Amino acid sequence: MAGAGGGGNDVQWCFSQVKGAIDDDVAEADIISTVEFNHSGELLATGDKGGRVVIFQQETENKSQSQFRSEYNVYSTFQSHEPEFDYLKSLEIEEKINKIRWLPQKNAAQFLLSTNDKTIKLWKISERDKRPEGYNLKEEDGRYRDAATITTLRVPVFRPMDLMVEASPRRVFANAHTYHINSISVNSDNETYLSADDLRINLWHLEITDRSFNIVDIKPANMEELTEVITAAEFHPHQCNTFVYSSSKGTIRLCDMRASALCDKHSKLFEEPEDPSNRSFFSEIISSISDVKFSHNGRYMMTRDYLSVKIWDLNMENRPVETYQVHEYLRSKLCSLYENDCIFDKFECCWNGNDSVVMTGSYNNFFRMLDRSQRRDVTLEASRESCKPRQVLKPRRVCAGGKRKKDEISVDSLDFNKKILHTAWHPQENIIAVATTNNLYIFQEKVN
Amino acid sequence: MAGADSDDSLYPIAVLIDELRNEDVQLRLNSIKKLSTIALALGVERTRTELLPFLTDTIYDEDEVLLALAEQLGNFTMLVGGPEYVHCLLPPLESLATVEETVVRDKAVESLRKISHEHSPVDLEVHFEPLVKRLASGDWFTSRTSACGLFSVCYPRVSSTVKAEIRQHFRTLCSDDTPMVRRAAASKLGEFAKVLELEYVKSDIISLFTALASDEQDSVRLLAVEAGVSIATLLPQEDLEALVMPTLRQAAEDKSWRVRYMVADKFSDLQKAVGPEITKNDLVPAFQNLLKDCEAEVRAAAANKVKEFCENLPEDSRETIIMTHILPCVKELVSDTNQHVKSALASVIMGLSTILGKDNTIEHLLPLFLAQLKDECPEVRLNIISNLDCVNEVIGIRQLSQSLLPAIVELAEDAKWRVRLAIIEYMPLLAGQLGVEFFDEKLNSLCMAWLVDHVYAIREAATGNLMKLVEKFGAEWAQNTIVPKVLGMANDPNYLHRMTTLFCINALSEVCGQEITTKHMLPVVFKMSNDQVANVRFNVAKSLQKIGPVLDSNCLQTEVKPVLEKLASDQDMDVKYFAQEAISVLSLA
């Protein structure tokens, strides 16, 4: 094993679990829209288009079977958001969960933020294993006693009961976004978080719901002059004053909240000069950044655009330190991908525990593991066919043209309806969660 | 306590106890608020052995219930058997001090602080101090943040060995991993320093302060500023320069605007804490920098402190410092790009005139006042106008009247009704300072124009304004200037304006007195009782009820009563209702 959270491509990934219905016709509400591990990796949350949040808990490890890591089982399921209607604007507000972010643990309970297009909610997930018993005026089953028979007072007593997991909404942060919220991110100061929509970023205090501060506003005075939108935003993992936001033009701006209250002036602008040889009608669309993530150590950040993953050193603004092609073979297919709207898919990306490998999704239920130190990459597939327990995933290859070799899949036979947009990596271990349309696959490192 | 036979007095208590676990939050809350009644009925023994263990386990409840519980327990000492048993309250409060909700934790800490004083010195060491230690070394930061607020209450009353332990615990929390705990420690640092022996302030507290003030998190550093102010008040003057000033100087130039904002916000306290010498040498340049800060929030906070800072300058050099160092910065702020900065300055700048005296005010401040009176932002102009009284004392308002008038007129006609409302509120004050002649000549027409404003809130404020003006200028003035105009509106084709006449009469009748009311206003009211709009007619009834007490009984019986009786048989339901109400209130039935 390459150490905790390590794992280059010498890691062999094997199937662990699959969650969700097996049948082929997919209910719209069941489509998974976000996946997120908590800070210890013990809990894994998913959100779906139906506004539900499902939390899985890693079973406590059984020493006798230490060869295989424990499985994730459903811990709590709750309806986070409901569909709403904005009567002033005659707009439907979908219940779809756009993002989930866990808060650092503060007491025995767990807290997470979930958001749809407009409203962010803070949820508490707590356990209860005791309940009070003993009434004065009635029996435990609810039958009333004759009040005349009461001669002494009884104080209720807490008795143990079966473990119950409760999810309760603690705060609702509403009415601060005119456009659709695409990101939320908790600050390392543990008391604030940001929420970003297409044109603005707001800063909230976790305990205050009736006011937020606008820290970025790129809305032009005249909306006809609009040329770019905010696509993602994230706080630095350690520096509480630093955050970044990415744009549809392929740039990333880093802002320092110490400098001024309104961060309209960025302190760094990360942008790679365009390669004139690759210039086409689609250049601007495919350079739009769909996700930005800081590495755990805070030195790097990773961005995902339509065809590639780029890793930037925060100290170098003019070009990324590493660039990985995710599915370069699609470059010739952009025209049809534009016609079926796939070109606007927003793929996310994630780091492994020690920042040595990154993962991101593709089409045909393929996902990519990109090893930074060895500059190697592998394509894996999440599919029902290879989901026997502990079955090792075979690398897949796509034939980019020319003669198709054995074991290769032709670009034309890729299924563009099967896409992996959301993935998550356990913060310490080699366990990954990969969301296909309505299934959640959990894979882990094969241990010999 | 519990009688052998059924006891009627037990029933209400039994209900209260059962409702402690009712499904309905409101009922649970209600029961918790009557916890003392329950405890009294149970007696001290059962309260200690049964009720408190139950309460210790109820931390799953809603915040509002927990908050009420935390508060109740702070007043529970007598109900558990007096100071001898006060330590029984610690377990439930300890569990409340670890919940995630800050308000609940804070309340639990407040109650713990309260009951700490009821512990004997022995109990404090045996029961209370171990609890503080448990909280301070808890797994979750919620308990550690709560611990920060408890050190200062036990420190003065424990032995020197325990004191050393407490200092050690506090030190550990100041370098906690989570910013939440460091923030809690930073916010309690000043308070803790106050109960420490001076030698430990110098040895321990200063190093903690220095460390917190250079924390990587802005949110910790900014709390250290306030602690610095408290620490400065504890130290002898000769130690300040070496121990506190380097850190405070650094805070005033911190990279993060939020920290500089905090320095600006606490500047007056800081000034008082460090004394005149350091103020002259250090704080004056620091204050100048804050007034010129690149972040508007900081400038606004500093601008707010200009007057207070100048007032507290040492008397011997006050004028020189203001004239040579502060005033140039103030001049720049008058034309600041940010309106919050300008309006913060406008709210205090007039105060400088009393400090600088007549000549300086005329020469240096007056141009600034005039510039601000012409500012594009209405809030700035309003702030100047609302503080006119300060200048009035020094140079008299006449100096300003030439510029004042256009400013007032413009605000009076502002498109935003809230701005119009604000200026109306200053009218009585202005009228008092400008005098009756100036008022009649220039402002009276404005006051009348507001009566027919299209926003109700303005018309309402305008009637209130008239009343205050009459209080100032007297009934005779009213009769000659405003009453005719008000009564003239009774013939307006717009029924809203006709109603305004009635509202004005309501407001003016008492200040104008019986004679004017009976002679001039009453006939108009009577005439309006025939108005074709029902709303006007029922307002006539309401007006009559209102002005009735001003009239003599003869007039009431012979004139008011018939009119009200006629209205009481009106075809409109509301008119009838208010007429009948007036008849009964005025006892005319």
PDB file of N, CA and C in Angstrom, chain A residues 105-108 111 124 127-130 132-137 140 147-148 150-156 158 170-171 188-191 207 238 240-241 257-261, chain B residues 2-7 10-11 13-15 17-18 21 42 46 50-51 54 57-58 60 63 98-102 140-142 179-180 183 217-219 255-257 295 297:
ATOM      1  N   GLN A 105     -16.447  18.988  12.514  1.00  0.00           N
ATOM      2  CA  GLN A 105     -17.274  18.520  13.625  1.00  0.00           C
ATOM      3  C   GLN A 105     -17.077  19.386  14.862  1.00  0.00           C
ATOM      4  N   LYS A 106     -18.188  19.773  15.493  1.00  0.00           N
ATOM      5  CA  LYS A 106     -18.088  20.653  16.655  1.00  0.00           C
ATOM      6  C   LYS A 106     -18.569  19.998  17.934  1.00  0.00           C
ATOM      7  N   ASN A 107     -19.445  19.029  17.831  1.00  0.00           N
ATOM      8  CA  ASN A 107     -19.775  18.225  19.010  1.00  0.00           C
ATOM      9  C   ASN A 107     -20.239  16.867  18.523  1.00  0.00           C
ATOM     10  N   ALA A 108     -20.947  16.131  19.347  1.00  0.00           N
ATOM     11  CA  ALA A 108     -21.282  14.761  18.965  1.00  0.00           C
ATOM     12  C   ALA A 108     -22.135  14.712  17.693  1.00  0.00           C
ATOM     13  N   PHE A 111     -22.948  18.312  11.154  1.00  0.00           N
ATOM     14  CA  PHE A 111     -23.668  19.393  10.496  1.00  0.00           C
ATOM     15  C   PHE A 111     -23.276  19.468   9.026  1.00  0.00           C
ATOM     16  N   LYS A 124     -28.620  19.544  10.989  1.00  0.00           N
ATOM     17  CA  LYS A 124     -27.942  18.851  12.085  1.00  0.00           C
ATOM     18  C   LYS A 124     -28.350  17.393  12.013  1.00  0.00           C
ATOM     19  N   GLU A 127     -27.691  11.715  16.902  1.00  0.00           N
ATOM     20  CA  GLU A 127     -28.165  10.414  17.361  1.00  0.00           C
ATOM     21  C   GLU A 127     -28.854  10.572  18.699  1.00  0.00           C
ATOM     22  N   ARG A 128     -29.842   9.743  18.914  1.00  0.00           N
ATOM     23  CA  ARG A 128     -30.520   9.754  20.198  1.00  0.00           C
ATOM     24  C   ARG A 128     -30.687   8.306  20.645  1.00  0.00           C
ATOM     25  N   ASP A 129     -30.262   8.011  21.859  1.00  0.00           N
ATOM     26  CA  ASP A 129     -30.384   6.622  22.303  1.00  0.00           C
ATOM     27  C   ASP A 129     -31.085   6.512  23.654  1.00  0.00           C
ATOM     28  N   LYS A 130     -31.707   7.611  24.075  1.00  0.00           N
ATOM     29  CA  LYS A 130     -32.443   7.569  25.333  1.00  0.00           C
ATOM     30  C   LYS A 130     -33.772   8.248  25.122  1.00  0.00           C
ATOM     31  N   PRO A 132     -37.378   9.646  27.447  1.00  0.00           N
ATOM     32  CA  PRO A 132     -37.958   9.774  28.786  1.00  0.00           C
ATOM     33  C   PRO A 132     -39.141   8.842  28.956  1.00  0.00           C
ATOM     34  N   GLU A 133     -39.337   8.355  30.164  1.00  0.00           N
ATOM     35  CA  GLU A 133     -40.487   7.495  30.479  1.00  0.00           C
ATOM     36  C   GLU A 133     -41.139   7.980  31.748  1.00  0.00           C
ATOM     37  N   GLY A 134     -42.439   7.739  31.843  1.00  0.00           N
ATOM     38  CA  GLY A 134     -43.159   8.043  33.076  1.00  0.00           C
ATOM     39  C   GLY A 134     -43.943   9.334  32.996  1.00  0.00           C
ATOM     40  N   TYR A 135     -45.269   9.200  33.031  1.00  0.00           N
ATOM     41  CA  TYR A 135     -46.152  10.366  33.099  1.00  0.00           C
ATOM     42  C   TYR A 135     -46.891  10.337  34.427  1.00  0.00           C
ATOM     43  N   ASN A 136     -47.431  11.446  34.816  1.00  0.00           N
ATOM     44  CA  ASN A 136     -48.280  11.506  35.997  1.00  0.00           C
ATOM     45  C   ASN A 136     -49.732  11.207  35.662  1.00  0.00           C
ATOM     46  N   LEU A 137     -50.175  11.755  34.521  1.00  0.00           N
ATOM     47  CA  LEU A 137     -51.609  11.740  34.244  1.00  0.00           C
ATOM     48  C   LEU A 137     -52.024  10.661  33.271  1.00  0.00           C
ATOM     49  N   GLU A 140     -48.013   4.930  29.945  1.00  0.00           N
ATOM     50  CA  GLU A 140     -47.040   5.088  28.863  1.00  0.00           C
ATOM     51  C   GLU A 140     -47.706   4.921  27.503  1.00  0.00           C
ATOM     52  N   ALA A 147     -57.528  11.312  37.592  1.00  0.00           N
ATOM     53  CA  ALA A 147     -56.771  12.339  38.295  1.00  0.00           C
ATOM     54  C   ALA A 147     -56.867  12.176  39.809  1.00  0.00           C
ATOM     55  N   ALA A 148     -57.964  11.533  40.271  1.00  0.00           N
ATOM     56  CA  ALA A 148     -58.160  11.389  41.712  1.00  0.00           C
ATOM     57  C   ALA A 148     -57.168  10.405  42.325  1.00  0.00           C
ATOM     58  N   ILE A 150     -54.026  10.298  41.794  1.00  0.00           N
ATOM     59  CA  ILE A 150     -52.660  10.816  41.896  1.00  0.00           C
ATOM     60  C   ILE A 150     -52.361  11.214  43.333  1.00  0.00           C
ATOM     61  N   THR A 151     -51.443  10.494  43.931  1.00  0.00           N
ATOM     62  CA  THR A 151     -51.091  10.824  45.308  1.00  0.00           C
ATOM     63  C   THR A 151     -49.654  11.309  45.421  1.00  0.00           C
ATOM     64  N   THR A 152     -48.836  10.947  44.435  1.00  0.00           N
ATOM     65  CA  THR A 152     -47.462  11.456  44.447  1.00  0.00           C
ATOM     66  C   THR A 152     -47.102  11.939  43.050  1.00  0.00           C
ATOM     67  N   LEU A 153     -46.077  12.761  42.997  1.00  0.00           N
ATOM     68  CA  LEU A 153     -45.612  13.251  41.699  1.00  0.00           C
ATOM     69  C   LEU A 153     -44.520  12.328  41.179  1.00  0.00           C
ATOM     70  N   ARG A 154     -44.566  12.077  39.876  1.00  0.00           N
ATOM     71  CA  ARG A 154     -43.490  11.294  39.263  1.00  0.00           C
ATOM     72  C   ARG A 154     -42.683  12.188  38.340  1.00  0.00           C
ATOM     73  N   VAL A 155     -41.374  12.087  38.433  1.00  0.00           N
ATOM     74  CA  VAL A 155     -40.514  12.819  37.507  1.00  0.00           C
ATOM     75  C   VAL A 155     -40.088  11.819  36.439  1.00  0.00           C
ATOM     76  N   PRO A 156     -40.202  12.175  35.148  1.00  0.00           N
ATOM     77  CA  PRO A 156     -39.810  11.197  34.126  1.00  0.00           C
ATOM     78  C   PRO A 156     -38.322  10.830  34.220  1.00  0.00           C
ATOM     79  N   PHE A 158     -34.953   9.033  32.042  1.00  0.00           N
ATOM     80  CA  PHE A 158     -34.475   8.635  30.716  1.00  0.00           C
ATOM     81  C   PHE A 158     -34.063   7.179  30.716  1.00  0.00           C
ATOM     82  N   ARG A 170     -31.481  23.530  10.988  1.00  0.00           N
ATOM     83  CA  ARG A 170     -31.106  24.478  12.040  1.00  0.00           C
ATOM     84  C   ARG A 170     -31.168  25.921  11.576  1.00  0.00           C
ATOM     85  N   ARG A 171     -30.806  26.149  10.326  1.00  0.00           N
ATOM     86  CA  ARG A 171     -30.830  27.521   9.804  1.00  0.00           C
ATOM     87  C   ARG A 171     -31.250  27.469   8.339  1.00  0.00           C
ATOM     88  N   SER A 188     -12.145  28.411   6.686  1.00  0.00           N
ATOM     89  CA  SER A 188     -11.354  27.740   7.724  1.00  0.00           C
ATOM     90  C   SER A 188     -11.487  28.431   9.077  1.00  0.00           C
ATOM     91  N   ASP A 189     -12.134  29.582   9.124  1.00  0.00           N
ATOM     92  CA  ASP A 189     -12.350  30.202  10.431  1.00  0.00           C
ATOM     93  C   ASP A 189     -13.523  29.537  11.163  1.00  0.00           C
ATOM     94  N   ASN A 190     -14.182  28.586  10.506  1.00  0.00           N
ATOM     95  CA  ASN A 190     -15.291  27.827  11.101  1.00  0.00           C
ATOM     96  C   ASN A 190     -16.504  28.663  11.463  1.00  0.00           C
ATOM     97  N   GLU A 191     -16.548  29.912  11.050  1.00  0.00           N
ATOM     98  CA  GLU A 191     -17.746  30.670  11.394  1.00  0.00           C
ATOM     99  C   GLU A 191     -18.418  31.324  10.193  1.00  0.00           C
ATOM    100  N   GLU A 207     -24.188  31.517  11.846  1.00  0.00           N
ATOM    101  CA  GLU A 207     -25.259  31.652  12.831  1.00  0.00           C
ATOM    102  C   GLU A 207     -26.231  32.781  12.515  1.00  0.00           C
ATOM    103  N   HIS A 238      -6.750  26.672   4.376  1.00  0.00           N
ATOM    104  CA  HIS A 238      -6.141  27.146   5.630  1.00  0.00           C
ATOM    105  C   HIS A 238      -6.174  28.652   5.794  1.00  0.00           C
ATOM    106  N   CYS A 240      -7.819  31.899   5.924  1.00  0.00           N
ATOM    107  CA  CYS A 240      -9.227  32.276   6.002  1.00  0.00           C
ATOM    108  C   CYS A 240      -9.571  33.467   5.126  1.00  0.00           C
ATOM    109  N   ASN A 241      -8.554  34.213   4.683  1.00  0.00           N
ATOM    110  CA  ASN A 241      -8.835  35.420   3.918  1.00  0.00           C
ATOM    111  C   ASN A 241      -8.835  35.196   2.410  1.00  0.00           C
ATOM    112  N   MET A 257      -9.531  38.769   1.117  1.00  0.00           N
ATOM    113  CA  MET A 257     -10.553  39.528   1.838  1.00  0.00           C
ATOM    114  C   MET A 257      -9.956  40.516   2.831  1.00  0.00           C
ATOM    115  N   ARG A 258      -8.653  40.427   3.056  1.00  0.00           N
ATOM    116  CA  ARG A 258      -8.039  41.402   3.953  1.00  0.00           C
ATOM    117  C   ARG A 258      -7.954  42.761   3.298  1.00  0.00           C
ATOM    118  N   ALA A 259      -7.768  42.729   1.962  1.00  0.00           N
ATOM    119  CA  ALA A 259      -7.495  43.974   1.254  1.00  0.00           C
ATOM    120  C   ALA A 259      -8.664  44.940   1.304  1.00  0.00           C
ATOM    121  N   SER A 260      -9.870  44.451   1.087  1.00  0.00           N
ATOM    122  CA  SER A 260     -11.017  45.351   1.156  1.00  0.00           C
ATOM    123  C   SER A 260     -12.279  44.542   1.378  1.00  0.00           C
ATOM    124  N   ALA A 261     -13.333  45.249   1.740  1.00  0.00           N
ATOM    125  CA  ALA A 261     -14.578  44.562   2.062  1.00  0.00           C
ATOM    126  C   ALA A 261     -15.231  43.989   0.811  1.00  0.00           C
TER     127      ALA A 261
ATOM    128  N   ALA B   2     -46.027  14.640  49.647  1.00  0.00           N
ATOM    129  CA  ALA B   2     -47.143  13.963  48.999  1.00  0.00           C
ATOM    130  C   ALA B   2     -48.062  13.373  50.050  1.00  0.00           C
ATOM    131  N   GLY B   3     -49.267  13.853  50.070  1.00  0.00           N
ATOM    132  CA  GLY B   3     -50.213  13.376  51.076  1.00  0.00           C
ATOM    133  C   GLY B   3     -50.657  11.956  50.782  1.00  0.00           C
ATOM    134  N   ALA B   4     -51.265  11.306  51.737  1.00  0.00           N
ATOM    135  CA  ALA B   4     -51.694   9.926  51.557  1.00  0.00           C
ATOM    136  C   ALA B   4     -52.848   9.850  50.561  1.00  0.00           C
ATOM    137  N   ASP B   5     -53.783  10.782  50.702  1.00  0.00           N
ATOM    138  CA  ASP B   5     -54.910  10.766  49.771  1.00  0.00           C
ATOM    139  C   ASP B   5     -54.627  11.667  48.587  1.00  0.00           C
ATOM    140  N   SER B   6     -55.508  11.511  47.628  1.00  0.00           N
ATOM    141  CA  SER B   6     -55.345  12.354  46.450  1.00  0.00           C
ATOM    142  C   SER B   6     -55.369  13.821  46.872  1.00  0.00           C
ATOM    143  N   ASP B   7     -54.498  14.564  46.283  1.00  0.00           N
ATOM    144  CA  ASP B   7     -54.325  15.946  46.706  1.00  0.00           C
ATOM    145  C   ASP B   7     -54.592  16.846  45.512  1.00  0.00           C
ATOM    146  N   LEU B  10     -51.821  18.772  43.810  1.00  0.00           N
ATOM    147  CA  LEU B  10     -50.811  18.087  43.004  1.00  0.00           C
ATOM    148  C   LEU B  10     -51.116  18.159  41.509  1.00  0.00           C
ATOM    149  N   TYR B  11     -52.417  18.243  41.196  1.00  0.00           N
ATOM    150  CA  TYR B  11     -52.807  18.126  39.795  1.00  0.00           C
ATOM    151  C   TYR B  11     -52.090  19.111  38.861  1.00  0.00           C
ATOM    152  N   ILE B  13     -49.327  20.630  39.201  1.00  0.00           N
ATOM    153  CA  ILE B  13     -47.896  20.311  39.117  1.00  0.00           C
ATOM    154  C   ILE B  13     -47.689  19.078  38.235  1.00  0.00           C
ATOM    155  N   ALA B  14     -48.586  18.095  38.419  1.00  0.00           N
ATOM    156  CA  ALA B  14     -48.490  16.883  37.603  1.00  0.00           C
ATOM    157  C   ALA B  14     -48.584  17.235  36.123  1.00  0.00           C
ATOM    158  N   VAL B  15     -49.478  18.169  35.797  1.00  0.00           N
ATOM    159  CA  VAL B  15     -49.604  18.600  34.401  1.00  0.00           C
ATOM    160  C   VAL B  15     -48.296  19.235  33.925  1.00  0.00           C
ATOM    161  N   ILE B  17     -45.279  18.782  35.011  1.00  0.00           N
ATOM    162  CA  ILE B  17     -44.206  17.789  34.856  1.00  0.00           C
ATOM    163  C   ILE B  17     -44.417  16.990  33.568  1.00  0.00           C
ATOM    164  N   ASP B  18     -45.677  16.587  33.332  1.00  0.00           N
ATOM    165  CA  ASP B  18     -45.936  15.816  32.113  1.00  0.00           C
ATOM    166  C   ASP B  18     -45.632  16.634  30.867  1.00  0.00           C
ATOM    167  N   ARG B  21     -42.310  16.901  28.705  1.00  0.00           N
ATOM    168  CA  ARG B  21     -42.004  16.042  27.551  1.00  0.00           C
ATOM    169  C   ARG B  21     -43.159  16.012  26.573  1.00  0.00           C
ATOM    170  N   LEU B  42     -41.689  19.501  44.449  1.00  0.00           N
ATOM    171  CA  LEU B  42     -40.959  18.250  44.675  1.00  0.00           C
ATOM    172  C   LEU B  42     -40.141  18.290  45.956  1.00  0.00           C
ATOM    173  N   ARG B  46     -35.928  15.703  46.254  1.00  0.00           N
ATOM    174  CA  ARG B  46     -36.302  15.092  44.965  1.00  0.00           C
ATOM    175  C   ARG B  46     -35.848  15.939  43.786  1.00  0.00           C
ATOM    176  N   GLU B  50     -33.989  13.592  41.400  1.00  0.00           N
ATOM    177  CA  GLU B  50     -34.787  13.159  40.251  1.00  0.00           C
ATOM    178  C   GLU B  50     -34.884  14.209  39.147  1.00  0.00           C
ATOM    179  N   LEU B  51     -35.230  15.440  39.547  1.00  0.00           N
ATOM    180  CA  LEU B  51     -35.464  16.451  38.511  1.00  0.00           C
ATOM    181  C   LEU B  51     -34.170  16.810  37.768  1.00  0.00           C
ATOM    182  N   PHE B  54     -32.918  14.256  35.304  1.00  0.00           N
ATOM    183  CA  PHE B  54     -33.772  14.284  34.104  1.00  0.00           C
ATOM    184  C   PHE B  54     -33.366  15.457  33.203  1.00  0.00           C
ATOM    185  N   ASP B  57     -30.265  15.182  31.014  1.00  0.00           N
ATOM    186  CA  ASP B  57     -30.371  14.383  29.795  1.00  0.00           C
ATOM    187  C   ASP B  57     -31.227  15.025  28.706  1.00  0.00           C
ATOM    188  N   THR B  58     -31.853  16.145  28.996  1.00  0.00           N
ATOM    189  CA  THR B  58     -32.779  16.703  27.983  1.00  0.00           C
ATOM    190  C   THR B  58     -32.105  17.577  26.945  1.00  0.00           C
ATOM    191  N   TYR B  60     -31.409  17.205  24.087  1.00  0.00           N
ATOM    192  CA  TYR B  60     -31.816  17.008  22.690  1.00  0.00           C
ATOM    193  C   TYR B  60     -32.866  18.021  22.271  1.00  0.00           C
ATOM    194  N   ASP B  63     -33.693  24.644  20.742  1.00  0.00           N
ATOM    195  CA  ASP B  63     -32.849  25.691  21.317  1.00  0.00           C
ATOM    196  C   ASP B  63     -33.569  26.557  22.329  1.00  0.00           C
ATOM    197  N   THR B  98     -22.098  22.458  26.336  1.00  0.00           N
ATOM    198  CA  THR B  98     -21.431  21.803  25.202  1.00  0.00           C
ATOM    199  C   THR B  98     -22.306  21.729  23.959  1.00  0.00           C
ATOM    200  N   VAL B  99     -23.530  22.243  24.007  1.00  0.00           N
ATOM    201  CA  VAL B  99     -24.386  22.138  22.817  1.00  0.00           C
ATOM    202  C   VAL B  99     -23.846  23.061  21.726  1.00  0.00           C
ATOM    203  N   GLU B 100     -24.325  22.849  20.485  1.00  0.00           N
ATOM    204  CA  GLU B 100     -23.734  23.576  19.368  1.00  0.00           C
ATOM    205  C   GLU B 100     -24.247  25.005  19.250  1.00  0.00           C
ATOM    206  N   GLU B 101     -25.392  25.265  19.865  1.00  0.00           N
ATOM    207  CA  GLU B 101     -25.999  26.569  19.686  1.00  0.00           C
ATOM    208  C   GLU B 101     -25.341  27.601  20.605  1.00  0.00           C
ATOM    209  N   THR B 102     -24.751  28.628  20.015  1.00  0.00           N
ATOM    210  CA  THR B 102     -23.971  29.588  20.808  1.00  0.00           C
ATOM    211  C   THR B 102     -24.800  30.278  21.876  1.00  0.00           C
ATOM    212  N   TRP B 140     -14.613  18.313  21.979  1.00  0.00           N
ATOM    213  CA  TRP B 140     -15.188  19.192  20.969  1.00  0.00           C
ATOM    214  C   TRP B 140     -14.967  20.639  21.340  1.00  0.00           C
ATOM    215  N   PHE B 141     -14.843  21.460  20.322  1.00  0.00           N
ATOM    216  CA  PHE B 141     -14.493  22.846  20.629  1.00  0.00           C
ATOM    217  C   PHE B 141     -15.618  23.574  21.352  1.00  0.00           C
ATOM    218  N   THR B 142     -16.858  23.072  21.227  1.00  0.00           N
ATOM    219  CA  THR B 142     -17.947  23.750  21.917  1.00  0.00           C
ATOM    220  C   THR B 142     -17.695  23.815  23.416  1.00  0.00           C
ATOM    221  N   PRO B 179      -9.923  27.692  15.405  1.00  0.00           N
ATOM    222  CA  PRO B 179     -10.047  29.140  15.554  1.00  0.00           C
ATOM    223  C   PRO B 179     -11.200  29.535  16.491  1.00  0.00           C
ATOM    224  N   MET B 180     -12.235  28.687  16.572  1.00  0.00           N
ATOM    225  CA  MET B 180     -13.355  29.014  17.448  1.00  0.00           C
ATOM    226  C   MET B 180     -12.882  29.203  18.882  1.00  0.00           C
ATOM    227  N   ARG B 183     -10.683  32.226  19.335  1.00  0.00           N
ATOM    228  CA  ARG B 183     -11.523  33.439  19.388  1.00  0.00           C
ATOM    229  C   ARG B 183     -12.150  33.605  20.765  1.00  0.00           C
ATOM    230  N   GLN B 217      -5.428  33.809  11.737  1.00  0.00           N
ATOM    231  CA  GLN B 217      -6.821  34.108  11.399  1.00  0.00           C
ATOM    232  C   GLN B 217      -7.168  35.561  11.766  1.00  0.00           C
ATOM    233  N   ASP B 218      -7.698  36.290  10.804  1.00  0.00           N
ATOM    234  CA  ASP B 218      -8.102  37.689  11.060  1.00  0.00           C
ATOM    235  C   ASP B 218      -9.061  37.764  12.231  1.00  0.00           C
ATOM    236  N   SER B 219      -9.988  36.784  12.257  1.00  0.00           N
ATOM    237  CA  SER B 219     -11.067  36.847  13.230  1.00  0.00           C
ATOM    238  C   SER B 219     -10.540  36.722  14.650  1.00  0.00           C
ATOM    239  N   LYS B 255      -2.593  43.853   7.963  1.00  0.00           N
ATOM    240  CA  LYS B 255      -2.890  43.659   6.545  1.00  0.00           C
ATOM    241  C   LYS B 255      -4.388  43.545   6.303  1.00  0.00           C
ATOM    242  N   SER B 256      -5.090  43.048   7.290  1.00  0.00           N
ATOM    243  CA  SER B 256      -6.520  42.825   7.109  1.00  0.00           C
ATOM    244  C   SER B 256      -7.320  44.041   7.549  1.00  0.00           C
ATOM    245  N   TRP B 257      -8.194  44.494   6.669  1.00  0.00           N
ATOM    246  CA  TRP B 257      -8.974  45.697   6.997  1.00  0.00           C
ATOM    247  C   TRP B 257      -9.867  45.468   8.203  1.00  0.00           C
ATOM    248  N   GLU B 295      -9.454  51.213   2.832  1.00  0.00           N
ATOM    249  CA  GLU B 295     -10.769  50.573   2.894  1.00  0.00           C
ATOM    250  C   GLU B 295     -11.798  51.532   3.498  1.00  0.00           C
ATOM    251  N   GLU B 297     -14.682  51.032   4.856  1.00  0.00           N
ATOM    252  CA  GLU B 297     -15.258  50.635   6.144  1.00  0.00           C
ATOM    253  C   GLU B 297     -14.405  51.180   7.302  1.00  0.00           C
TER     254      GLU B 297
END
